[in-house]
mmCIF file of C-alpha atoms and ligand atoms in Angstrom:
data_model
loop_
_atom_site.group_PDB
_atom_site.id
_atom_site.type_symbol
_atom_site.label_atom_id
_atom_site.label_comp_id
_atom_site.label_asym_id
_atom_site.label_seq_id
_atom_site.Cartn_x
_atom_site.Cartn_y
_atom_site.Cartn_z
ATOM 1 C CA UNK A 265 29.926 -12.190 -30.987
ATOM 2 C CA UNK A 266 26.176 -12.501 -30.698
ATOM 3 C CA UNK A 267 24.489 -9.327 -29.638
ATOM 4 C CA UNK A 268 21.436 -9.185 -27.377
ATOM 5 C CA UNK A 269 18.640 -7.251 -29.020
ATOM 6 C CA UNK A 270 15.323 -6.449 -27.407
ATOM 7 C CA UNK A 271 12.073 -4.845 -28.356
ATOM 8 C CA UNK A 272 9.005 -3.692 -26.484
ATOM 9 C CA UNK A 273 5.369 -3.282 -27.348
ATOM 10 C CA UNK A 274 3.430 -0.648 -25.421
ATOM 11 C CA UNK A 275 -0.348 -0.937 -25.317
ATOM 12 C CA UNK A 276 -0.534 2.798 -25.949
ATOM 13 C CA UNK A 277 -4.275 3.133 -25.387
ATOM 14 C CA UNK A 278 -3.930 1.732 -21.848
ATOM 15 C CA UNK A 279 -0.780 3.683 -20.970
ATOM 16 C CA UNK A 280 -1.270 6.443 -18.381
ATOM 17 C CA UNK A 281 1.862 8.385 -19.280
ATOM 18 C CA UNK A 282 3.393 8.116 -15.810
ATOM 19 C CA UNK A 283 6.997 7.973 -17.137
ATOM 20 C CA UNK A 284 8.034 5.395 -14.530
ATOM 21 C CA UNK A 285 9.157 3.042 -17.318
ATOM 22 C CA UNK A 286 11.164 5.764 -19.016
ATOM 23 C CA UNK A 287 13.259 6.536 -15.932
ATOM 24 C CA UNK A 288 13.813 2.813 -15.258
ATOM 25 C CA UNK A 289 15.157 2.032 -18.726
ATOM 26 C CA UNK A 290 18.949 1.683 -18.613
ATOM 27 C CA UNK A 291 19.388 2.325 -22.333
ATOM 28 C CA UNK A 292 17.212 5.361 -23.029
ATOM 29 C CA UNK A 293 14.957 3.404 -25.365
ATOM 30 C CA UNK A 294 11.682 4.887 -24.126
ATOM 31 C CA UNK A 295 10.339 8.393 -24.666
ATOM 32 C CA UNK A 296 6.935 9.954 -24.219
ATOM 33 C CA UNK A 297 4.880 10.669 -27.324
ATOM 34 C CA UNK A 298 4.202 14.285 -28.211
ATOM 35 C CA UNK A 299 0.561 13.380 -28.807
ATOM 36 C CA UNK A 300 -2.007 11.907 -26.460
ATOM 37 C CA UNK A 301 -3.957 8.652 -26.480
ATOM 38 C CA UNK A 302 -7.737 8.371 -26.224
ATOM 39 C CA UNK A 303 -7.579 8.978 -22.464
ATOM 40 C CA UNK A 304 -5.507 12.137 -22.918
ATOM 41 C CA UNK A 305 -2.184 10.737 -21.721
ATOM 42 C CA UNK A 306 1.177 11.291 -23.414
ATOM 43 C CA UNK A 307 1.930 7.598 -23.819
ATOM 44 C CA UNK A 308 5.300 5.866 -23.707
ATOM 45 C CA UNK A 309 6.833 4.429 -26.889
ATOM 46 C CA UNK A 310 10.168 2.895 -27.921
ATOM 47 C CA UNK A 311 11.637 6.038 -29.458
ATOM 48 C CA UNK A 312 15.150 4.573 -29.770
ATOM 49 C CA UNK A 313 14.204 0.976 -30.407
ATOM 50 C CA UNK A 314 17.643 -0.089 -31.659
ATOM 51 C CA UNK A 315 18.993 0.553 -28.114
ATOM 52 C CA UNK A 316 16.655 -1.915 -26.355
ATOM 53 C CA UNK A 317 18.327 -4.916 -24.688
ATOM 54 C CA UNK A 318 15.107 -6.631 -23.599
ATOM 55 C CA UNK A 319 15.919 -6.399 -19.889
ATOM 56 C CA UNK A 320 12.208 -5.924 -18.986
ATOM 57 C CA UNK A 321 12.954 -3.253 -16.372
ATOM 58 C CA UNK A 322 10.280 -1.059 -17.921
ATOM 59 C CA UNK A 323 7.652 -3.793 -17.799
ATOM 60 C CA UNK A 324 8.495 -4.695 -14.203
ATOM 61 C CA UNK A 325 7.740 -1.195 -12.919
ATOM 62 C CA UNK A 326 4.791 -0.338 -15.174
ATOM 63 C CA UNK A 327 1.863 0.008 -12.744
ATOM 64 C CA UNK A 328 -0.614 -0.677 -15.513
ATOM 65 C CA UNK A 329 1.144 -3.718 -16.959
ATOM 66 C CA UNK A 330 0.944 -2.421 -20.507
ATOM 67 C CA UNK A 331 4.471 -3.289 -21.692
ATOM 68 C CA UNK A 332 5.371 -6.582 -23.377
ATOM 69 C CA UNK A 333 9.057 -7.399 -23.874
ATOM 70 C CA UNK A 334 10.869 -9.546 -26.447
ATOM 71 C CA UNK A 335 14.516 -10.488 -26.601
ATOM 72 C CA UNK A 336 16.780 -12.384 -28.974
ATOM 73 C CA UNK A 337 20.428 -12.869 -29.924
ATOM 74 C CA UNK A 338 21.486 -11.539 -33.288
ATOM 75 C CA UNK B 80 -0.732 7.812 -33.520
ATOM 76 C CA UNK B 81 2.998 7.100 -33.124
ATOM 77 C CA UNK B 82 3.791 3.398 -33.440
ATOM 78 C CA UNK B 83 4.319 2.061 -29.912
ATOM 79 C CA UNK B 84 5.545 -1.266 -31.231
ATOM 80 C CA UNK B 85 9.272 -1.888 -31.587
ATOM 81 C CA UNK B 86 11.188 -3.995 -34.082
ATOM 82 C CA UNK B 87 9.007 -6.468 -35.989
ATOM 83 C CA UNK B 88 11.777 -9.056 -36.504
ATOM 84 C CA UNK B 89 12.297 -9.346 -32.736
ATOM 85 C CA UNK B 90 8.619 -9.377 -31.770
ATOM 86 C CA UNK B 91 7.910 -13.084 -32.128
ATOM 87 C CA UNK B 92 6.333 -15.521 -29.647
ATOM 88 C CA UNK B 93 9.609 -17.436 -29.211
ATOM 89 C CA UNK B 94 11.382 -14.226 -28.124
ATOM 90 C CA UNK B 95 8.811 -13.267 -25.487
ATOM 91 C CA UNK B 96 10.413 -12.487 -22.122
ATOM 92 C CA UNK B 97 7.679 -10.566 -20.360
ATOM 93 C CA UNK B 98 3.953 -10.036 -20.678
ATOM 94 C CA UNK B 99 1.241 -9.233 -18.180
ATOM 95 C CA UNK B 100 0.018 -12.389 -16.457
ATOM 96 C CA UNK B 101 -3.546 -13.510 -17.142
ATOM 97 C CA UNK B 102 -4.209 -13.469 -13.395
ATOM 98 C CA UNK B 103 -4.431 -9.701 -13.917
ATOM 99 C CA UNK B 104 -7.717 -9.114 -15.732
ATOM 100 C CA UNK B 105 -7.931 -6.799 -18.743
ATOM 101 C CA UNK B 106 -9.929 -4.248 -16.764
ATOM 102 C CA UNK B 107 -8.314 -0.816 -16.757
ATOM 103 C CA UNK B 108 -6.999 -0.077 -13.278
ATOM 104 C CA UNK B 109 -8.814 2.772 -11.553
ATOM 105 C CA UNK B 110 -5.550 4.033 -10.048
ATOM 106 C CA UNK B 111 -3.935 7.362 -10.833
ATOM 107 C CA UNK B 112 -0.954 7.345 -13.235
ATOM 108 C CA UNK B 113 2.181 5.921 -11.608
ATOM 109 C CA UNK B 114 0.418 4.676 -8.456
ATOM 110 C CA UNK B 115 2.235 1.758 -6.790
ATOM 111 C CA UNK B 116 -1.039 -0.097 -6.168
ATOM 112 C CA UNK B 117 -0.980 -1.315 -9.781
ATOM 113 C CA UNK B 118 2.558 -2.661 -9.524
ATOM 114 C CA UNK B 119 1.828 -4.315 -6.178
ATOM 115 C CA UNK B 120 -1.267 -6.029 -7.653
ATOM 116 C CA UNK B 121 0.677 -7.207 -10.659
ATOM 117 C CA UNK B 122 3.529 -8.847 -8.789
ATOM 118 C CA UNK B 123 1.092 -10.559 -6.449
ATOM 119 C CA UNK B 124 -0.706 -11.835 -9.557
ATOM 120 C CA UNK B 125 2.606 -13.022 -11.014
ATOM 121 C CA UNK B 126 3.384 -15.068 -7.891
ATOM 122 C CA UNK B 127 -0.099 -16.615 -7.906
ATOM 123 C CA UNK B 128 0.478 -17.502 -11.554
ATOM 124 C CA UNK B 129 4.022 -18.853 -11.096
ATOM 125 C CA UNK B 130 3.019 -21.028 -8.150
ATOM 126 C CA UNK B 131 -0.208 -22.188 -9.798
ATOM 127 C CA UNK B 132 -2.392 -20.883 -6.973
ATOM 128 C CA UNK B 133 -5.239 -19.319 -8.948
ATOM 129 C CA UNK B 134 -7.940 -21.693 -7.718
ATOM 130 C CA UNK B 135 -6.462 -21.934 -4.214
ATOM 131 C CA UNK B 136 -6.235 -18.230 -3.455
ATOM 132 C CA UNK B 137 -8.703 -16.149 -1.477
ATOM 133 C CA UNK B 138 -7.867 -12.479 -1.025
ATOM 134 C CA UNK B 139 -9.542 -9.993 1.281
ATOM 135 C CA UNK B 140 -9.765 -6.440 -0.010
ATOM 136 C CA UNK B 141 -9.864 -3.251 2.042
ATOM 137 C CA UNK B 142 -11.700 0.032 1.942
ATOM 138 C CA UNK B 143 -9.476 2.533 0.190
ATOM 139 C CA UNK B 144 -8.284 3.016 -3.364
ATOM 140 C CA UNK B 145 -7.744 -0.736 -3.737
ATOM 141 C CA UNK B 146 -11.333 -1.565 -2.772
ATOM 142 C CA UNK B 147 -11.900 -2.798 -6.332
ATOM 143 C CA UNK B 148 -9.136 -5.419 -6.092
ATOM 144 C CA UNK B 149 -11.650 -8.082 -7.227
ATOM 145 C CA UNK B 150 -11.898 -6.283 -10.566
ATOM 146 C CA UNK B 151 -8.215 -6.699 -11.218
ATOM 147 C CA UNK B 152 -7.153 -10.058 -9.782
ATOM 148 C CA UNK B 153 -8.772 -13.098 -11.321
ATOM 149 C CA UNK B 154 -8.982 -14.992 -8.023
ATOM 150 C CA UNK B 155 -11.616 -15.221 -5.294
ATOM 151 C CA UNK B 156 -11.802 -11.970 -3.334
ATOM 152 C CA UNK B 157 -13.936 -11.114 -0.329
ATOM 153 C CA UNK B 158 -14.501 -7.454 0.461
ATOM 154 C CA UNK B 159 -14.224 -6.585 4.162
ATOM 155 C CA UNK B 160 -15.608 -3.666 6.127
ATOM 156 C CA UNK B 161 -13.087 -0.871 6.650
ATOM 157 C CA UNK B 162 -10.072 -2.201 8.567
ATOM 158 C CA UNK B 163 -11.579 -5.616 9.245
ATOM 159 C CA UNK B 164 -9.715 -7.597 6.588
ATOM 160 C CA UNK B 165 -7.500 -9.517 9.057
ATOM 161 C CA UNK B 166 -10.601 -10.649 10.985
ATOM 162 C CA UNK B 167 -12.338 -11.771 7.791
ATOM 163 C CA UNK B 168 -9.153 -13.500 6.611
ATOM 164 C CA UNK B 169 -8.916 -15.246 9.983
ATOM 165 C CA UNK B 170 -12.342 -16.782 9.470
ATOM 166 C CA UNK B 171 -11.643 -17.783 5.870
ATOM 167 C CA UNK B 172 -8.322 -19.434 6.697
ATOM 168 C CA UNK B 173 -9.749 -21.300 9.702
ATOM 169 C CA UNK B 174 -12.649 -22.628 7.654
ATOM 170 C CA UNK B 175 -10.587 -23.353 4.539
ATOM 171 C CA UNK B 176 -7.075 -24.066 5.829
ATOM 172 C CA UNK B 177 -5.840 -25.368 2.464
ATOM 173 C CA UNK B 178 -6.386 -22.045 0.716
ATOM 174 C CA UNK B 179 -3.732 -19.374 0.310
ATOM 175 C CA UNK B 180 -5.305 -16.430 2.153
ATOM 176 C CA UNK B 181 -4.053 -12.862 2.014
ATOM 177 C CA UNK B 182 -5.287 -9.399 2.909
ATOM 178 C CA UNK B 183 -4.366 -6.313 0.911
ATOM 179 C CA UNK B 184 -4.736 -3.082 2.880
ATOM 180 C CA UNK B 185 -3.755 0.565 2.842
ATOM 181 C CA UNK B 186 -2.359 2.402 5.838
ATOM 182 C CA UNK B 187 -5.659 4.117 6.614
ATOM 183 C CA UNK B 188 -7.383 0.757 6.564
ATOM 184 C CA UNK B 189 -4.729 -1.258 8.403
ATOM 185 C CA UNK B 190 -3.098 1.261 10.739
ATOM 186 C CA UNK B 191 -6.030 3.527 11.659
ATOM 187 C CA UNK B 192 -9.525 2.066 11.713
ATOM 188 C CA UNK B 193 -8.196 -1.517 11.570
ATOM 189 C CA UNK B 194 -5.460 -1.261 14.203
ATOM 190 C CA UNK B 195 -7.148 -3.687 16.587
ATOM 191 C CA UNK B 196 -7.809 -6.327 13.926
ATOM 192 C CA UNK B 197 -4.253 -6.054 12.636
ATOM 193 C CA UNK B 198 -2.595 -6.381 16.014
ATOM 194 C CA UNK B 199 -4.787 -9.182 17.280
ATOM 195 C CA UNK B 200 -4.601 -11.270 14.093
ATOM 196 C CA UNK B 201 -0.808 -10.916 14.206
ATOM 197 C CA UNK B 202 -0.682 -11.633 17.917
ATOM 198 C CA UNK B 203 -2.830 -14.735 17.513
ATOM 199 C CA UNK B 204 -0.483 -15.791 14.757
ATOM 200 C CA UNK B 205 -3.220 -16.384 12.203
ATOM 201 C CA UNK B 206 -1.757 -18.294 9.297
ATOM 202 C CA UNK B 207 -2.381 -15.559 6.711
ATOM 203 C CA UNK B 208 -0.383 -13.067 4.659
ATOM 204 C CA UNK B 209 -1.048 -9.387 5.317
ATOM 205 C CA UNK B 210 0.080 -7.026 2.543
ATOM 206 C CA UNK B 211 0.258 -3.458 3.820
ATOM 207 C CA UNK B 212 0.491 -0.617 1.293
ATOM 208 C CA UNK B 213 1.856 2.375 3.177
ATOM 209 C CA UNK B 214 1.618 5.642 1.271
ATOM 210 C CA UNK B 215 1.407 7.781 4.410
ATOM 211 C CA UNK B 216 -1.981 9.181 3.517
ATOM 212 C CA UNK B 217 -5.669 8.425 2.953
ATOM 213 C CA UNK B 218 -5.508 8.317 -0.833
ATOM 214 C CA UNK B 219 -9.085 7.492 -1.739
ATOM 215 C CA UNK B 220 -10.822 10.163 0.274
ATOM 216 C CA UNK B 221 -8.617 13.058 -0.788
ATOM 217 C CA UNK B 222 -5.243 12.834 0.900
ATOM 218 C CA UNK B 223 -6.066 13.288 4.584
ATOM 219 C CA UNK B 224 -3.473 12.705 7.297
ATOM 220 C CA UNK B 225 -3.082 9.060 8.339
ATOM 221 C CA UNK B 226 -1.416 7.629 11.447
ATOM 222 C CA UNK B 227 1.548 6.900 9.147
ATOM 223 C CA UNK B 228 1.911 10.490 7.872
ATOM 224 C CA UNK B 229 5.462 11.689 8.522
ATOM 225 C CA UNK B 230 6.373 14.599 10.777
ATOM 226 C CA UNK B 231 6.138 17.786 8.728
ATOM 227 C CA UNK B 232 4.368 16.008 5.850
ATOM 228 C CA UNK B 233 1.607 18.019 4.243
ATOM 229 C CA UNK B 234 -1.813 16.491 3.720
ATOM 230 C CA UNK B 235 -5.262 17.950 3.194
ATOM 231 C CA UNK B 236 -5.869 17.851 6.959
ATOM 232 C CA UNK B 237 -2.333 18.949 7.897
ATOM 233 C CA UNK B 238 -1.800 21.665 5.274
ATOM 234 C CA UNK B 239 1.163 23.155 7.147
ATOM 235 C CA UNK B 240 2.718 19.751 7.763
ATOM 236 C CA UNK B 241 2.107 17.246 10.549
ATOM 237 C CA UNK B 242 2.844 18.857 13.882
ATOM 238 C CA UNK B 243 3.794 16.180 16.410
ATOM 239 C CA UNK B 244 2.657 18.118 19.452
ATOM 240 C CA UNK B 245 -0.908 18.599 18.278
ATOM 241 C CA UNK B 246 -1.286 15.666 15.826
ATOM 242 C CA UNK B 247 0.739 12.921 17.434
ATOM 243 C CA UNK B 248 3.585 10.765 16.156
ATOM 244 C CA UNK B 249 3.679 8.710 12.972
ATOM 245 C CA UNK B 250 2.991 5.044 13.653
ATOM 246 C CA UNK B 251 5.368 2.257 12.603
ATOM 247 C CA UNK B 252 2.854 -0.553 12.436
ATOM 248 C CA UNK B 253 5.305 -3.012 10.909
ATOM 249 C CA UNK B 254 7.771 -2.534 13.766
ATOM 250 C CA UNK B 255 4.956 -3.160 16.233
ATOM 251 C CA UNK B 256 3.749 -6.394 14.657
ATOM 252 C CA UNK B 257 7.350 -7.635 14.412
ATOM 253 C CA UNK B 258 7.460 -7.653 18.233
ATOM 254 C CA UNK B 259 4.407 -9.914 18.487
ATOM 255 C CA UNK B 260 4.968 -13.626 19.063
ATOM 256 C CA UNK B 261 2.435 -14.643 16.396
ATOM 257 C CA UNK B 262 4.256 -13.131 13.431
ATOM 258 C CA UNK B 263 6.703 -15.385 11.594
ATOM 259 C CA UNK B 264 8.052 -13.211 8.811
ATOM 260 C CA UNK B 265 7.880 -9.404 8.757
ATOM 261 C CA UNK B 266 9.485 -7.300 6.059
ATOM 262 C CA UNK B 267 9.308 -3.826 4.522
ATOM 263 C CA UNK B 268 9.764 -3.440 0.771
ATOM 264 C CA UNK B 269 8.840 -1.166 -2.143
ATOM 265 C CA UNK B 270 7.873 -1.594 -5.801
ATOM 266 C CA UNK B 271 9.135 1.594 -7.460
ATOM 267 C CA UNK B 272 12.273 0.226 -9.168
ATOM 268 C CA UNK B 273 12.985 -3.086 -10.952
ATOM 269 C CA UNK B 274 15.347 -4.183 -8.137
ATOM 270 C CA UNK B 275 12.726 -3.460 -5.493
ATOM 271 C CA UNK B 276 10.063 -5.259 -7.506
ATOM 272 C CA UNK B 277 12.277 -8.368 -7.536
ATOM 273 C CA UNK B 278 12.833 -8.204 -3.761
ATOM 274 C CA UNK B 279 9.133 -7.781 -3.049
ATOM 275 C CA UNK B 280 8.297 -10.737 -5.274
ATOM 276 C CA UNK B 281 10.807 -12.824 -3.371
ATOM 277 C CA UNK B 282 9.195 -11.773 -0.077
ATOM 278 C CA UNK B 283 5.707 -12.739 -1.281
ATOM 279 C CA UNK B 284 7.007 -16.080 -2.550
ATOM 280 C CA UNK B 285 8.499 -16.806 0.889
ATOM 281 C CA UNK B 286 5.262 -15.826 2.611
ATOM 282 C CA UNK B 287 3.330 -18.303 0.441
ATOM 283 C CA UNK B 288 5.744 -21.075 1.420
ATOM 284 C CA UNK B 289 5.515 -20.220 5.128
ATOM 285 C CA UNK B 290 1.733 -20.245 4.963
ATOM 286 C CA UNK B 291 1.850 -23.736 3.422
ATOM 287 C CA UNK B 292 3.974 -24.804 6.401
ATOM 288 C CA UNK B 293 1.441 -23.283 8.852
ATOM 289 C CA UNK B 294 4.006 -20.948 10.384
ATOM 290 C CA UNK B 295 1.836 -18.036 11.457
ATOM 291 C CA UNK B 296 1.299 -14.503 10.250
ATOM 292 C CA UNK B 297 3.468 -13.091 7.484
ATOM 293 C CA UNK B 298 3.395 -9.319 7.157
ATOM 294 C CA UNK B 299 4.778 -7.472 4.145
ATOM 295 C CA UNK B 300 4.750 -3.688 4.175
ATOM 296 C CA UNK B 301 5.188 -2.039 0.787
ATOM 297 C CA UNK B 302 6.158 1.610 1.180
ATOM 298 C CA UNK B 303 4.395 3.178 -1.788
ATOM 299 C CA UNK B 304 3.539 6.473 -3.417
ATOM 300 C CA UNK B 305 0.376 8.499 -3.792
ATOM 301 C CA UNK B 306 1.217 11.014 -6.510
ATOM 302 C CA UNK B 307 -2.272 12.550 -6.385
ATOM 303 C CA UNK B 308 -2.450 12.886 -2.607
ATOM 304 C CA UNK B 309 1.136 14.099 -2.374
ATOM 305 C CA UNK B 310 0.528 16.481 -5.285
ATOM 306 C CA UNK B 311 3.570 15.362 -7.254
ATOM 307 C CA UNK B 312 4.248 13.740 -10.610
ATOM 308 C CA UNK B 313 4.742 9.961 -10.382
ATOM 309 C CA UNK B 314 8.508 10.164 -10.866
ATOM 310 C CA UNK B 315 8.803 13.033 -8.373
ATOM 311 C CA UNK B 316 6.754 11.052 -5.883
ATOM 312 C CA UNK B 317 9.071 8.045 -6.179
ATOM 313 C CA UNK B 318 12.102 10.256 -5.595
ATOM 314 C CA UNK B 319 10.411 11.935 -2.633
ATOM 315 C CA UNK B 320 9.537 8.513 -1.246
ATOM 316 C CA UNK B 321 13.197 7.454 -1.389
ATOM 317 C CA UNK B 322 14.432 10.663 0.195
ATOM 318 C CA UNK B 323 11.741 11.223 2.805
ATOM 319 C CA UNK B 324 9.805 8.023 3.488
ATOM 320 C CA UNK B 325 12.656 5.492 3.469
ATOM 321 C CA UNK B 326 14.710 7.178 6.238
ATOM 322 C CA UNK B 327 11.697 6.797 8.568
ATOM 323 C CA UNK B 328 10.429 3.518 7.087
ATOM 324 C CA UNK B 329 13.705 1.780 6.179
ATOM 325 C CA UNK B 330 13.404 -1.121 3.753
ATOM 326 C CA UNK B 331 14.458 -4.605 4.780
ATOM 327 C CA UNK B 332 13.472 -7.553 6.954
ATOM 328 C CA UNK B 333 12.245 -6.850 10.479
ATOM 329 C CA UNK B 334 11.703 -10.448 11.482
ATOM 330 C CA UNK B 335 13.085 -13.485 9.711
ATOM 331 C CA UNK B 336 12.564 -17.111 10.684
ATOM 332 C CA UNK B 337 15.463 -18.919 12.281
ATOM 333 C CA UNK B 338 16.430 -21.367 9.567
HETATM 334 C C1 LIG C 659 -16.291 3.171 8.384
HETATM 335 C C2 LIG C 659 -15.681 4.087 7.372
HETATM 336 N N1 LIG C 659 -14.954 5.141 7.802
HETATM 337 C C3 LIG C 659 -14.371 5.972 6.922
HETATM 338 C C4 LIG C 659 -14.506 5.757 5.570
HETATM 339 C C5 LIG C 659 -13.852 6.703 4.589
HETATM 340 N N2 LIG C 659 -12.640 6.155 3.994
HETATM 341 C C6 LIG C 659 -12.671 5.520 2.810
HETATM 342 S S1 LIG C 659 -11.173 5.003 2.301
HETATM 343 C C7 LIG C 659 -10.446 5.655 3.691
HETATM 344 C C8 LIG C 659 -8.976 5.560 3.916
HETATM 345 C C9 LIG C 659 -8.185 5.035 2.775
HETATM 346 O O1 LIG C 659 -6.837 5.191 2.984
HETATM 347 P P1 LIG C 659 -5.793 3.996 2.893
HETATM 348 O O2 LIG C 659 -6.245 2.830 3.647
HETATM 349 O O3 LIG C 659 -4.464 4.553 3.277
HETATM 350 O O4 LIG C 659 -5.817 3.551 1.365
HETATM 351 P P2 LIG C 659 -5.408 4.319 0.044
HETATM 352 O O5 LIG C 659 -6.679 4.896 -0.480
HETATM 353 O O6 LIG C 659 -4.384 5.348 0.381
HETATM 354 O O7 LIG C 659 -4.870 3.245 -0.834
HETATM 355 C C10 LIG C 659 -11.385 6.257 4.512
HETATM 356 C C11 LIG C 659 -11.055 6.931 5.781
HETATM 357 C C12 LIG C 659 -15.268 4.633 5.161
HETATM 358 N N3 LIG C 659 -15.409 4.329 3.865
HETATM 359 N N4 LIG C 659 -15.829 3.824 6.079
HETATM 360 S S1 LIG C 660 13.347 -3.838 -22.097
HETATM 361 FE FE1 LIG C 660 14.987 -2.789 -20.960
HETATM 362 S S2 LIG C 660 16.138 -1.712 -22.549
HETATM 363 FE FE2 LIG C 660 14.212 -2.299 -23.507
HETATM 364 S S3 LIG C 660 12.894 -0.510 -23.227
HETATM 365 FE FE3 LIG C 660 12.512 -1.861 -21.484
HETATM 366 S S4 LIG C 660 13.910 -1.135 -19.874
HETATM 367 FE FE4 LIG C 660 14.619 -0.251 -21.831
HETATM 368 S S1 LIG C 661 5.065 2.828 -16.900
HETATM 369 FE FE1 LIG C 661 3.367 1.970 -18.090
HETATM 370 S S2 LIG C 661 1.680 3.398 -17.802
HETATM 371 FE FE2 LIG C 661 3.539 4.456 -17.139
HETATM 372 S S3 LIG C 661 4.236 5.569 -18.977
HETATM 373 FE FE3 LIG C 661 5.268 3.595 -18.992
HETATM 374 S S4 LIG C 661 3.966 2.267 -20.210
HETATM 375 FE FE4 LIG C 661 2.742 4.030 -19.658
HETATM 376 S S1 LIG C 662 -5.255 8.545 -4.791
HETATM 377 FE FE1 LIG C 662 -3.164 7.916 -4.377
HETATM 378 S S2 LIG C 662 -3.288 5.768 -3.668
HETATM 379 FE FE2 LIG C 662 -5.235 6.305 -4.680
HETATM 380 S S3 LIG C 662 -4.982 5.642 -6.820
HETATM 381 FE FE3 LIG C 662 -4.441 7.812 -6.723
HETATM 382 S S4 LIG C 662 -2.229 7.815 -6.408
HETATM 383 FE FE4 LIG C 662 -2.965 5.744 -5.904
#
């Protein structure tokens, strides 16, 4: 059976580290980096990228619109 | 820097499911981390994009944190004096009836200094959309008490919590305008979860359609957070909003057209 696989791209320099995406992700794909971006924020990144299903929940709630989402069937 | 890009094989144009609409400019939003203003702007921009309204839209921005709306939405925006957005929008819509005209206002702007303009525009049934961001506080000026501040809620001017006897009752502006004959569609939504984002988008889409049909005032309240003014982290503020704001400002439609 085909499996839905997703992937996100976070514009890390524009991320404000609010964590709203992380708590909205149903699969636990997103974590916050242990280092900061140029603005001093601990930015979000797809820590467990193999778990992503491309549902776009994270992108829908990101106040700064910095997440892009891709999805495919494998 | 840690790679913030996922799996290369999946990241291809044909697999794209979501990216920021171009109606949102590339300017960095001036809002604090996790502030609902950004999400509210973005979904409004997405509707304008989806319905192809970029050149037909005129927004009116408030005084408050979202005063720089024109920096973020790539549509025509007119700044109004504090609280006067519904009056300015009235003039714009009457002169240019084919445009999609909206106001975007905080609770200090709409429910304090602009109370008269709000009520009278709604009562006259001006054919505009009013978007009301209610975070229960004056965010921009440092978190002072607003008419919408809840009983017991702390703010910089009610440090021990709002005391009803000395500070008055919180004002449910959306309930008031729903009683006025001029309003056609009145709803209260939020933008803090994916499900709520979808509902709010649906509400804005409806309001655009009703304005095309010349139905009167549409009023969408978005109960939102102010992590800085509330002195909470963004995720804490969203939880607090659900637990404390929603019981007093319940989400849902207050006035729906008879189909
Ligand atoms: C005539 C006038 N009175 C007062 C102010 C100060 N002031 C600026 S923004 C604001 C309130 C903003 O609160 P709100 O509308 O809730 O928007 P938020 O910043 O929370 O998004 C006030 C009182 C002003 N700029 N002009
Ligand atoms: S697209 Fe869905 S699964 Fe993937 S990171 Fe975003 S919320 Fe999580
Ligand atoms: S929601 Fe957006 S701004 Fe907030 S942490 Fe996630 S990517 Fe960064
Ligand atoms: S002060 Fe409050 S309303 Fe203003 S940008 Fe910051 S969090 Fe948002």
